[in-house]
Amino acid sequence: MIHLLWSIINLIIVFYFLYLIVGFIRKGKRIFNPKFKVVSIFVMVIGIVQVVSAVNSEGKTNRITITNNYNKKNNSKVEKVKLEDNLTFDINMHVKYSIEQNELIPIESNSLLTGFVSGYEWEFTSIETNNYKQSEKAEFTANGVLKWNLFGITIYNESKTFNGIIK
């Protein structure tokens, strides 16, 4: 529930920023209510800085290479694991395996947020897993950082560790 509340707060701030920008273009300085003038100007300046910095930012892929020692001509298989299931969003992980003589060798992994992710950013930092046979299961340990953002500024970093079995 707290994740939903955080996302709604982020949306309200974004809509308020858009209201201020459009109002400033149409009405000028009269858009700023004297009671909330300082807050409005602060939101507008932070919003403009975030828009400008978002243009120059590079997208992170959250992709981790596990091994380079595999035969690239072999077939591959991707396993999906839901690491965390929240009310508004999920943290998912995909592990790509190379199939070599009935053994699955992990090649790479990536992780992402899905759902209503306003105000959050996921940084996938590490994964540990091993080879396994197709009839067996593999254990994994995955680590990452869930960043709680308010209007694009990181307010809190939540370190997360997940342990489980890939079937």
Short mmCIF file of C-alpha atoms in Angstrom, two decimals:
data_model
loop_
_atom_site.label_atom_id
_atom_site.label_comp_id
_atom_site.label_asym_id
_atom_site.label_seq_id
_atom_site.Cartn_x
_atom_site.Cartn_y
_atom_site.Cartn_z
CA MET A 1 0.00 0.00 0.00
CA ILE A 2 2.88 2.36 0.75
CA HIS A 3 4.20 1.78 -2.79
CA LEU A 4 0.88 2.94 -4.24
CA LEU A 5 0.84 6.02 -2.01
CA TRP A 6 4.41 6.91 -3.04
CA SER A 7 3.51 6.58 -6.74
CA ILE A 8 0.42 8.77 -6.31
CA ILE A 9 2.48 11.47 -4.58
CA ASN A 10 4.90 11.40 -7.53
CA LEU A 11 2.05 11.74 -10.03
CA ILE A 12 0.56 14.68 -8.12
CA ILE A 13 3.90 16.49 -8.19
CA VAL A 14 4.30 15.84 -11.94
CA PHE A 15 0.78 17.12 -12.68
CA TYR A 16 1.40 20.17 -10.49
CA PHE A 17 4.61 20.86 -12.41
CA LEU A 18 2.75 20.61 -15.74
CA TYR A 19 0.04 22.93 -14.40
CA LEU A 20 2.71 25.46 -13.38
CA ILE A 21 4.50 25.32 -16.74
CA VAL A 22 1.32 25.73 -18.79
CA GLY A 23 0.04 28.44 -16.44
CA PHE A 24 3.34 30.30 -16.55
CA ILE A 25 3.29 30.26 -20.35
CA ARG A 26 -0.33 31.50 -20.47
CA LYS A 27 -0.52 33.87 -17.47
CA GLY A 28 3.06 34.66 -16.52
CA LYS A 29 3.92 35.29 -12.88
CA ARG A 30 0.24 35.56 -11.92
CA ILE A 31 0.05 31.74 -11.84
CA PHE A 32 1.97 31.72 -8.55
CA ASN A 33 -0.40 31.89 -5.58
CA PRO A 34 1.16 34.17 -2.91
CA LYS A 35 0.55 31.51 -0.21
CA PHE A 36 2.42 28.79 -2.11
CA LYS A 37 4.81 30.93 -4.15
CA VAL A 38 8.01 29.49 -2.69
CA VAL A 39 6.81 25.88 -3.03
CA SER A 40 5.54 26.47 -6.57
CA ILE A 41 8.80 28.05 -7.71
CA PHE A 42 10.77 25.24 -6.07
CA VAL A 43 8.68 22.56 -7.84
CA MET A 44 9.02 24.40 -11.15
CA VAL A 45 12.81 24.80 -10.90
CA ILE A 46 13.36 21.19 -9.80
CA GLY A 47 11.06 20.00 -12.60
CA ILE A 48 12.93 21.95 -15.25
CA VAL A 49 16.27 20.65 -13.97
CA GLN A 50 14.93 17.07 -14.05
CA VAL A 51 13.62 17.45 -17.60
CA VAL A 52 16.96 18.83 -18.80
CA SER A 53 18.96 16.13 -17.01
CA ALA A 54 16.66 13.36 -18.29
CA VAL A 55 17.51 14.32 -21.86
CA ASN A 56 21.21 13.72 -21.17
CA SER A 57 20.85 10.54 -19.11
CA GLU A 58 21.70 7.09 -20.41
CA GLY A 59 19.30 4.21 -19.91
CA LYS A 60 20.58 1.39 -17.73
CA THR A 61 19.96 -2.12 -18.98
CA ASN A 62 20.26 -4.01 -15.67
CA ARG A 63 22.00 -6.79 -17.63
CA ILE A 64 24.69 -8.92 -15.98
CA THR A 65 26.93 -11.30 -17.92
CA ILE A 66 27.46 -14.48 -15.93
CA THR A 67 29.81 -16.40 -18.22
CA ASN A 68 31.46 -16.05 -21.61
CA ASN A 69 32.63 -19.68 -21.75
CA TYR A 70 29.90 -21.34 -23.74
CA ASN A 71 29.31 -22.53 -27.28
CA LYS A 72 27.44 -19.72 -29.03
CA LYS A 73 26.02 -22.19 -31.59
CA ASN A 74 24.02 -24.09 -28.96
CA ASN A 75 20.35 -23.49 -28.31
CA SER A 76 19.44 -21.20 -25.46
CA LYS A 77 16.62 -21.05 -22.96
CA VAL A 78 15.30 -18.16 -20.87
CA GLU A 79 13.81 -18.69 -17.43
CA LYS A 80 11.66 -16.02 -15.79
CA VAL A 81 11.47 -15.59 -12.02
CA LYS A 82 9.26 -13.13 -10.14
CA LEU A 83 11.48 -11.85 -7.35
CA GLU A 84 8.93 -9.66 -5.60
CA ASP A 85 5.20 -9.18 -6.06
CA ASN A 86 3.83 -5.87 -4.76
CA LEU A 87 0.41 -4.31 -5.09
CA THR A 88 1.51 -1.85 -7.78
CA PHE A 89 4.64 -3.35 -9.33
CA ASP A 90 6.69 -6.53 -9.60
CA ILE A 91 10.43 -7.13 -9.71
CA ASN A 92 11.18 -9.73 -12.39
CA MET A 93 14.38 -11.48 -13.38
CA HIS A 94 15.26 -13.37 -16.55
CA VAL A 95 18.16 -15.81 -16.74
CA LYS A 96 19.40 -16.95 -20.14
CA TYR A 97 20.92 -20.43 -20.34
CA SER A 98 22.95 -22.21 -23.00
CA ILE A 99 21.89 -25.85 -23.46
CA GLU A 100 24.98 -28.05 -23.68
CA GLN A 101 24.63 -31.85 -23.50
CA ASN A 102 21.53 -31.83 -21.27
CA GLU A 103 23.13 -29.25 -18.97
CA LEU A 104 21.99 -25.65 -18.65
CA ILE A 105 24.81 -23.12 -18.32
CA PRO A 106 23.81 -19.61 -17.20
CA ILE A 107 24.98 -16.99 -19.68
CA GLU A 108 23.41 -13.71 -18.61
CA SER A 109 20.65 -12.24 -16.51
CA ASN A 110 18.61 -9.09 -16.46
CA SER A 111 16.03 -7.72 -14.08
CA LEU A 112 13.30 -5.11 -14.40
CA LEU A 113 10.30 -3.50 -12.76
CA THR A 114 6.88 -4.04 -14.30
CA GLY A 115 3.56 -2.45 -13.43
CA PHE A 116 2.89 1.01 -12.03
CA VAL A 117 6.48 2.07 -11.30
CA SER A 118 6.12 5.83 -10.91
CA GLY A 119 8.67 7.01 -8.35
CA TYR A 120 10.81 3.87 -8.38
CA GLU A 121 13.98 2.76 -10.10
CA TRP A 122 15.49 -0.74 -9.91
CA GLU A 123 19.24 -1.29 -10.12
CA PHE A 124 20.18 -4.96 -10.55
CA THR A 125 23.64 -5.41 -9.03
CA SER A 126 24.55 -9.12 -8.90
CA ILE A 127 23.40 -12.70 -9.35
CA GLU A 128 24.85 -16.01 -8.27
CA THR A 129 23.63 -19.24 -9.82
CA ASN A 130 25.14 -22.45 -11.10
CA ASN A 131 24.80 -24.95 -13.95
CA TYR A 132 22.08 -27.54 -13.66
CA LYS A 133 20.57 -30.43 -15.57
CA GLN A 134 17.18 -30.05 -17.27
CA SER A 135 15.49 -32.46 -14.86
CA GLU A 136 16.79 -30.59 -11.79
CA LYS A 137 16.40 -27.14 -10.25
CA ALA A 138 18.96 -24.38 -9.73
CA GLU A 139 19.30 -22.12 -6.74
CA PHE A 140 20.02 -18.43 -7.14
CA THR A 141 20.84 -15.36 -5.09
CA ALA A 142 20.11 -11.98 -6.65
CA ASN A 143 20.89 -8.54 -5.26
CA GLY A 144 19.73 -5.09 -6.21
CA VAL A 145 18.76 -1.65 -5.01
CA LEU A 146 15.23 -0.26 -5.16
CA LYS A 147 15.49 3.52 -5.38
CA TRP A 148 12.58 5.58 -4.08
CA ASN A 149 12.50 8.76 -6.18
CA LEU A 150 10.51 11.91 -5.62
CA PHE A 151 10.23 13.85 -8.87
CA GLY A 152 13.35 12.13 -10.19
CA ILE A 153 15.51 12.70 -7.09
CA THR A 154 16.50 9.63 -5.10
CA ILE A 155 15.17 9.96 -1.57
CA TYR A 156 15.86 6.45 -0.24
CA ASN A 157 17.83 3.39 -1.40
CA GLU A 158 16.44 0.03 -0.33
CA SER A 159 18.88 -2.86 -0.68
CA LYS A 160 17.19 -6.13 -1.60
CA THR A 161 18.46 -9.71 -1.65
CA PHE A 162 16.42 -12.53 -3.13
CA ASN A 163 17.04 -16.26 -2.79
CA GLY A 164 15.09 -18.89 -4.65
CA ILE A 165 14.92 -21.78 -7.08
CA ILE A 166 14.78 -21.64 -10.85
CA LYS A 167 12.60 -24.48 -12.12
#
